[in-house]
Coordinates of N, CA and C in Angstrom, one line a residue:
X17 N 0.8 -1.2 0.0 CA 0.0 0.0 0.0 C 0.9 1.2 0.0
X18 N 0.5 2.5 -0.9 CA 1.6 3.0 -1.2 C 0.8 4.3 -0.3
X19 N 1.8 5.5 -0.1 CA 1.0 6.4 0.7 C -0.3 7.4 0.9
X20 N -0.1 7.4 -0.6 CA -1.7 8.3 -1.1 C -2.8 6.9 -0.6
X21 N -2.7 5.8 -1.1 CA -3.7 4.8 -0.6 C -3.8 5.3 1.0
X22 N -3.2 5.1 1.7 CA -3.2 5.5 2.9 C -4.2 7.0 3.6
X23 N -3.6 7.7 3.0 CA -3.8 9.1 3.1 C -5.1 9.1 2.7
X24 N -6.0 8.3 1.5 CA -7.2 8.3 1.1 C -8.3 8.1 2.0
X25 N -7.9 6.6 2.5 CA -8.5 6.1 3.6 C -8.8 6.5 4.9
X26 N -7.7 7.1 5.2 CA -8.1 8.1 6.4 C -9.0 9.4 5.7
X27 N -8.5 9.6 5.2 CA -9.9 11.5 4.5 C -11.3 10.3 4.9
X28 N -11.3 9.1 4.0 CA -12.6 8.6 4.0 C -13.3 8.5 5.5
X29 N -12.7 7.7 6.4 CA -13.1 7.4 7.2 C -13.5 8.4 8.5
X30 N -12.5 9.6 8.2 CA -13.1 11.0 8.7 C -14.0 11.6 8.3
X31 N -14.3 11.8 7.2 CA -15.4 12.4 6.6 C -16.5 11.2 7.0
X32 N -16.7 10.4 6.9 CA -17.5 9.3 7.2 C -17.7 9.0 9.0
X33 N -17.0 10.1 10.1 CA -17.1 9.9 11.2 C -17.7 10.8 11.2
X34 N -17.6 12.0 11.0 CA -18.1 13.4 10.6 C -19.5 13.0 10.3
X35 N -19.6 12.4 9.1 CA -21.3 12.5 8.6 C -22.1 12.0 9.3
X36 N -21.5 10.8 10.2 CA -22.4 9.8 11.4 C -23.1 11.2 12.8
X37 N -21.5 11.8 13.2 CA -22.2 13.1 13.8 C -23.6 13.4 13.7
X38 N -22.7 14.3 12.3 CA -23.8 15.5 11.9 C -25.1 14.6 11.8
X39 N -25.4 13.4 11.2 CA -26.6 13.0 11.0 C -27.0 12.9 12.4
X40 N -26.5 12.7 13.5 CA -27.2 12.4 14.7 C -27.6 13.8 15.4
X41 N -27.2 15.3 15.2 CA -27.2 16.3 15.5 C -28.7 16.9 14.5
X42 N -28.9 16.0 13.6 CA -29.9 16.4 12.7 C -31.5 15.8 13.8
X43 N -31.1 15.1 14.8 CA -32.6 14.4 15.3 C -33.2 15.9 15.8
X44 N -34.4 15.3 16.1 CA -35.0 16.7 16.3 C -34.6 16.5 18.1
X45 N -34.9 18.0 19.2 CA -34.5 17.7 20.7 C -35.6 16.5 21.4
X46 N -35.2 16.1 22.5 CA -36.0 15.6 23.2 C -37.0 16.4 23.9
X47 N -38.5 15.5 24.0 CA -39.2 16.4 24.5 C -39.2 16.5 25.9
X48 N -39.6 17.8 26.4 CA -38.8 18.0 28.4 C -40.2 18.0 28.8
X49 N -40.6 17.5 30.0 CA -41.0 17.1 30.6 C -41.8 19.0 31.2
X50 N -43.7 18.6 31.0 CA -44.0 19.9 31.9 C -44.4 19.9 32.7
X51 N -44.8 20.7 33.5 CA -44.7 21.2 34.9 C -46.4 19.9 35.1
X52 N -46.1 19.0 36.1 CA -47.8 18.5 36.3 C -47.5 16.8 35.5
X53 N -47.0 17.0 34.7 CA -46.7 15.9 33.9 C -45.7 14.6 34.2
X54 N -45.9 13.2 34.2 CA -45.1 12.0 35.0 C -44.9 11.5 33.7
X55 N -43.5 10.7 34.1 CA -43.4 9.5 33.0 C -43.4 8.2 34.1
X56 N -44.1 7.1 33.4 CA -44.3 5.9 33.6 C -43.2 5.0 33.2
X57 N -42.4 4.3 34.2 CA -41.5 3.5 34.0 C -41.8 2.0 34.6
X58 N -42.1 1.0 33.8 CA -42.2 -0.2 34.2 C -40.9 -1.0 34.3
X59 N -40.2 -1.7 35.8 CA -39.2 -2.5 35.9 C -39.8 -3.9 36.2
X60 N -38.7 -4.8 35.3 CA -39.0 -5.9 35.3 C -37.7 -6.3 36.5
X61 N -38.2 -7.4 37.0 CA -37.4 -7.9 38.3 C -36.7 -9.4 37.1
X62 N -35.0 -9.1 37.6 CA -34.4 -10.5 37.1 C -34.1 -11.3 38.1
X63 N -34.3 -10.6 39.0 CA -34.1 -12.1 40.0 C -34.7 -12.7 40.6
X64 N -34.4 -13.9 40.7 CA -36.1 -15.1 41.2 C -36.3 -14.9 42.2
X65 N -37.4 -15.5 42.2 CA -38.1 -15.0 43.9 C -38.0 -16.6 44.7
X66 N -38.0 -16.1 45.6 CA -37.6 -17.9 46.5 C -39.0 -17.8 46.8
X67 N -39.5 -19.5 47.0 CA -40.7 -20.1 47.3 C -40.6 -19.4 49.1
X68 N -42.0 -19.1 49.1 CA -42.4 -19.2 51.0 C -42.1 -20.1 51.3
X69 N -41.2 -19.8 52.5 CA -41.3 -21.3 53.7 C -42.4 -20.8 55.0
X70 N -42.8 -21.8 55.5 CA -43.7 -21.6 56.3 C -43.0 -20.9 57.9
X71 N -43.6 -20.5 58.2 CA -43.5 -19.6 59.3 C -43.2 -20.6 60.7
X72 N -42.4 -20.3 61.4 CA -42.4 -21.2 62.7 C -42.5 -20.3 64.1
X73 N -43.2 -20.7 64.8 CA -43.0 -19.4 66.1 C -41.7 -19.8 66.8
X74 N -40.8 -19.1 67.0 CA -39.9 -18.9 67.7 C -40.1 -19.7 69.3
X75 N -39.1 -20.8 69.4 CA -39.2 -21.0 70.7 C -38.7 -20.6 72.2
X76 N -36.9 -19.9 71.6 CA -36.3 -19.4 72.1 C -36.4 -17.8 71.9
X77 N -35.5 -17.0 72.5 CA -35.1 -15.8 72.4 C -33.8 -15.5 71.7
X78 N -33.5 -15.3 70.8 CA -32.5 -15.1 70.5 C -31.5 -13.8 70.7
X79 N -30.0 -14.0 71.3 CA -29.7 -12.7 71.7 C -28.5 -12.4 70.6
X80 N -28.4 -11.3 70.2 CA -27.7 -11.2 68.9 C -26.1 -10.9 69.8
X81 N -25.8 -11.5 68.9 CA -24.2 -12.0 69.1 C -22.9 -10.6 69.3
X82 N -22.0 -10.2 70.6 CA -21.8 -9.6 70.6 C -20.4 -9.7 71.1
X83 N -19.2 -8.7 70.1 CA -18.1 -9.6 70.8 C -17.6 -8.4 72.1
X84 N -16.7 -9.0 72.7 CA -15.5 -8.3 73.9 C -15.7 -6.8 74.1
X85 N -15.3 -6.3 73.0 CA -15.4 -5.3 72.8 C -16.9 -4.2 73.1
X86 N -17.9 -4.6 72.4 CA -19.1 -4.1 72.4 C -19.8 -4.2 73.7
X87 N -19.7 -5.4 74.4 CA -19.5 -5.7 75.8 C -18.8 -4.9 76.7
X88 N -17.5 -4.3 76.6 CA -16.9 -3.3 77.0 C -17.5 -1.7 77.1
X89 N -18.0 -1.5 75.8 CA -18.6 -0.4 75.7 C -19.9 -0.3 76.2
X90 N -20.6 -1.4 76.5 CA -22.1 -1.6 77.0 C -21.5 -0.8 78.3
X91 N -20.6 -1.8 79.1 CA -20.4 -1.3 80.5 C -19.7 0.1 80.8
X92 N -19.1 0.7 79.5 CA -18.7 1.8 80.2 C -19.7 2.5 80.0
X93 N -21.1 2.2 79.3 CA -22.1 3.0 79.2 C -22.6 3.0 80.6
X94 N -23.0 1.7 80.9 CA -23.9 1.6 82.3 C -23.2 2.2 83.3
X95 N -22.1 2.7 83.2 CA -21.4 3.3 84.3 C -19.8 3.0 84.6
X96 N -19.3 1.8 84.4 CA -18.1 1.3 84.2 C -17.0 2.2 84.6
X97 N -16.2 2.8 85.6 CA -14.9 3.8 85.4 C -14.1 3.7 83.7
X98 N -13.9 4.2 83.1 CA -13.2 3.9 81.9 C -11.7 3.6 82.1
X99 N -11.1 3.8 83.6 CA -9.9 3.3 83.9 C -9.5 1.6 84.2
X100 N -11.3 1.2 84.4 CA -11.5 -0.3 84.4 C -11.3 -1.0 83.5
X101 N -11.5 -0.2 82.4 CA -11.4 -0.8 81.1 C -10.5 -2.4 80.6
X102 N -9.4 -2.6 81.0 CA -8.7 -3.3 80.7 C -8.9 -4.8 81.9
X103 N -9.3 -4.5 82.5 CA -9.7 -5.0 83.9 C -11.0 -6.0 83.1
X104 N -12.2 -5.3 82.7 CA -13.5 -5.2 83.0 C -13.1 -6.4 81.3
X105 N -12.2 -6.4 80.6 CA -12.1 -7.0 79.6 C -11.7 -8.4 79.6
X106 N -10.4 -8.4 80.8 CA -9.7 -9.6 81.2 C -10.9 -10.3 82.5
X107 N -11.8 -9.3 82.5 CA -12.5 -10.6 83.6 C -13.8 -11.2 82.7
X108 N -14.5 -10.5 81.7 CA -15.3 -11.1 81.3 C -14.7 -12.4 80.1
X109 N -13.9 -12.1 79.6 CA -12.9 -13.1 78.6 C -12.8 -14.3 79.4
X110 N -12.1 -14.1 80.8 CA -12.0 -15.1 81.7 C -12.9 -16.1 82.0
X111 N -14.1 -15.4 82.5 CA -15.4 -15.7 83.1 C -16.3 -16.3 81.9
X112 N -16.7 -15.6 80.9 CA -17.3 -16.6 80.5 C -17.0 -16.4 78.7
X113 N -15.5 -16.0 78.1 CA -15.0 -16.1 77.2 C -16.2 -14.7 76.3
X114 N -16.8 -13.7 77.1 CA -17.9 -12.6 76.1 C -19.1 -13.5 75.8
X115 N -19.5 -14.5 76.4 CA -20.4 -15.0 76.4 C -22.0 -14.6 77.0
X116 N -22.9 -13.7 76.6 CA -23.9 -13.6 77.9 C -24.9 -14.7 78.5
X117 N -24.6 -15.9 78.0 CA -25.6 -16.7 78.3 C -24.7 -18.1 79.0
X118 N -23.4 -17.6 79.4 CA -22.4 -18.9 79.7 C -23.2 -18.9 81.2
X119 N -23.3 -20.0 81.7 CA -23.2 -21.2 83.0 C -22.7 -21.9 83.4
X120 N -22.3 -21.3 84.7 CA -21.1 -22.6 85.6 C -22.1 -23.2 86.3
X121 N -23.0 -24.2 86.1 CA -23.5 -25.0 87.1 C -22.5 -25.3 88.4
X122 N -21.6 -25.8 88.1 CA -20.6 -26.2 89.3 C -20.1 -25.4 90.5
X123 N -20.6 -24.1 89.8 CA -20.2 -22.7 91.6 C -21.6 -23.6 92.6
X124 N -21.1 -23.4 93.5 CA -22.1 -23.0 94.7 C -22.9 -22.1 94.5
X125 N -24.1 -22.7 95.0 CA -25.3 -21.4 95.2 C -26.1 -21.4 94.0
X126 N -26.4 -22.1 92.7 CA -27.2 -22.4 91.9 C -26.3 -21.7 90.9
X127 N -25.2 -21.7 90.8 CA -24.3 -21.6 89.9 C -24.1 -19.9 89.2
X128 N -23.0 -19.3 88.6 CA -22.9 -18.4 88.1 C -23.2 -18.2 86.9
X129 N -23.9 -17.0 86.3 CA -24.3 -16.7 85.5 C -24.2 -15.4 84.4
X130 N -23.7 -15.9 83.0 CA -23.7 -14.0 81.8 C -22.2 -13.8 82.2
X131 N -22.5 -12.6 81.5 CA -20.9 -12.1 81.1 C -19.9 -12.2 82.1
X132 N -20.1 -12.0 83.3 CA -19.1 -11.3 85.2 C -19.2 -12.8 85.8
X133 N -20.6 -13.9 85.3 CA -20.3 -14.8 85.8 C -20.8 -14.5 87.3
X134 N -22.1 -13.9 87.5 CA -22.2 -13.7 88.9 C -22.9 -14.9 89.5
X135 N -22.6 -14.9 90.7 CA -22.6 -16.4 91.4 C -23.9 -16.3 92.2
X136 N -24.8 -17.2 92.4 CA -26.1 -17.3 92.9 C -26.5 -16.7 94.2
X137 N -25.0 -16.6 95.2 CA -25.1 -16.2 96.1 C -25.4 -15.4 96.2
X138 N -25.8 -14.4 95.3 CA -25.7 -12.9 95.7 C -27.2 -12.8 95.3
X139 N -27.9 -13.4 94.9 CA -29.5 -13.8 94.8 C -30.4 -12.7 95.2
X140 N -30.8 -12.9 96.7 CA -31.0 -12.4 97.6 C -31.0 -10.8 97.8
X141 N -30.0 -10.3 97.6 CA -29.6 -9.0 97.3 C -29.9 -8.3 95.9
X142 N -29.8 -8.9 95.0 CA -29.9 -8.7 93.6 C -31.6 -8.3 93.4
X143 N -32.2 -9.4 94.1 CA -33.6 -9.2 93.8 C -34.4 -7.9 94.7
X144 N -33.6 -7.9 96.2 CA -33.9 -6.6 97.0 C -33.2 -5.0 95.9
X145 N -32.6 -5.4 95.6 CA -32.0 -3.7 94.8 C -32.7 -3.6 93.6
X146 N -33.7 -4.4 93.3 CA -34.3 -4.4 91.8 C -33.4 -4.7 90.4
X147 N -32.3 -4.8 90.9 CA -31.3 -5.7 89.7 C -32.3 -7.1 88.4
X148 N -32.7 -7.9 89.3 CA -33.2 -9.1 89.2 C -34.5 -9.3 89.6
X149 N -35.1 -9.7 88.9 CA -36.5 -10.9 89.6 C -36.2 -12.1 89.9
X150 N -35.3 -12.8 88.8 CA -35.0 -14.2 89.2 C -33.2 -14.3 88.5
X151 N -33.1 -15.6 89.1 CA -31.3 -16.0 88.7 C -31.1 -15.6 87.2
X152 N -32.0 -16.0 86.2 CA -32.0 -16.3 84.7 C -31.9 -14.9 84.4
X153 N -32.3 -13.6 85.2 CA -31.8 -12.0 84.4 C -30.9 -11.6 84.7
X154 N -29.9 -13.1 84.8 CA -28.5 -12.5 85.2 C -27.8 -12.9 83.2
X155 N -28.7 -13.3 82.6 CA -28.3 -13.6 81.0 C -28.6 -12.9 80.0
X156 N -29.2 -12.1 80.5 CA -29.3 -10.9 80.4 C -28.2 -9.4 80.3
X157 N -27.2 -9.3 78.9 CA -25.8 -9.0 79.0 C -26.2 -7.1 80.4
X158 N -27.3 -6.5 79.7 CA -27.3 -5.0 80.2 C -27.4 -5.1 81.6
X159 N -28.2 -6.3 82.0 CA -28.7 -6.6 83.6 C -27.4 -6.8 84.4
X160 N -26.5 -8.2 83.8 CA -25.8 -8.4 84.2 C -24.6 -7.2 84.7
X161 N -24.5 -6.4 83.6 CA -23.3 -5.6 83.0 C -23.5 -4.5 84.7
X162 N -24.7 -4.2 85.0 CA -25.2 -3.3 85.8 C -25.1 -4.1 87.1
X163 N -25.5 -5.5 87.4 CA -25.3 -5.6 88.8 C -23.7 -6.4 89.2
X164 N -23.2 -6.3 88.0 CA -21.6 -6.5 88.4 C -21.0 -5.0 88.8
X165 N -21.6 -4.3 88.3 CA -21.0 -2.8 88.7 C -21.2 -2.6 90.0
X166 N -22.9 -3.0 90.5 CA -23.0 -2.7 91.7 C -22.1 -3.3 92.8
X167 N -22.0 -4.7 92.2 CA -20.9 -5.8 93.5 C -19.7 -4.9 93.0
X168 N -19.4 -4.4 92.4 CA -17.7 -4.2 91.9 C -17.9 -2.9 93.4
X169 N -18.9 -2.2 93.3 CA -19.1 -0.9 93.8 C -19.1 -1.2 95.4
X170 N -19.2 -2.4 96.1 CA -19.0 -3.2 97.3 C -18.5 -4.1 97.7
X171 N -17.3 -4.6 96.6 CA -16.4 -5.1 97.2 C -15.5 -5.1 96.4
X172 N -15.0 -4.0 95.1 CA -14.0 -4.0 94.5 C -13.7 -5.4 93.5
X173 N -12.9 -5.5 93.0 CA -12.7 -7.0 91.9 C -12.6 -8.0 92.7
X174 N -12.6 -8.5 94.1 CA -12.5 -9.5 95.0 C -13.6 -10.6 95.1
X175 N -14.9 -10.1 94.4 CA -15.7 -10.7 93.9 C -15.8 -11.8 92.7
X176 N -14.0 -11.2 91.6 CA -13.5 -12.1 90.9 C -12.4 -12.8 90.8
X177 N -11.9 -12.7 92.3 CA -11.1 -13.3 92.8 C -9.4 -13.1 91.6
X178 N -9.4 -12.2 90.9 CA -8.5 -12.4 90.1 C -6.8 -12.3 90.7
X179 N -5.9 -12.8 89.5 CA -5.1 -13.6 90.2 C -4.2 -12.5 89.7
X180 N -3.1 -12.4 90.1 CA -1.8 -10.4 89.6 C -1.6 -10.6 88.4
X181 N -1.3 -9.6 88.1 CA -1.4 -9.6 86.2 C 0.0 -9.8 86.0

């Protein structure tokens, strides 16, 4: 191919990108929308719809899952010193690994229960301060979070017997 061939083909194909333009510059405008006036847009759905399953009532309660941390922040909300922080992290990890629904059957006193792991003994008291109605709103992470504050608030961490860091 010699150079004018060249040089031809390009004029062509320019002029020929040009006329595609212009011919599209030739449509008349779109018409705008007036004051009062809707356009109707029907969407089609591509994705399948799953069959109904049948409904089951709930037998349990379910408590949404919460780790170390968020647990931490619960308590410095409820009141927590924020100097406890590191404290208040290593005892609940300990106790019942951030668990609010962990059980030591094996403590004394109908066993310890939730995040602090509070021990049955304190029953009694729990239910006179309005903490609790019964043992089981100790699985309860906010209840719990609150009446470990209170024991923290009367006997300092000796309630979790912890060992020197």
């Amino acid at each position: 191919m010699n150079y004018l061939a060249i040089k031809i083909g390009a004029w062509a194909i320019t002029s020929l990108a040009a006329f595609v333009l212009l011919w599209d510059a030739s449509a008349p405008p779109e018409l705008k929308l007036q004051p009062g006036e809707q356009i109707t847009t029907t969407l089609n759905s591509i994705v399948p719809t799953l069959p109904t399953l049948p409904t089951v009532a709930p037998t349990t309660t379910i408590v949404p899952y919460k780790g170390c941390m968020e647990y931490l922040n619960d308590a410095l909300v409820a009141g927590w010193p924020i100097s406890e922080s590191p404290t208040i992290l290593r005892v609940i990890q300990r106790e019942s690994a951030c668990n609010p629904l962990a059980l030591n059957s094996k403590d004394s006193n109908n066993g310890s229960r939730g995040l602090f792991q509070i021990n049955g003994v304190h029953q009694t008291w729990l239910i006179k301060e309005g903490y609790i109605k019964k043992l089981d709103d100790l699985y309860n992470p906010d209840v719990n979070i609150r009446a470990a504050l209170h024991l923290y608030g009367m006997v300092g961490w000796s309630a979790w017997a912890l060992p020197n860091p």
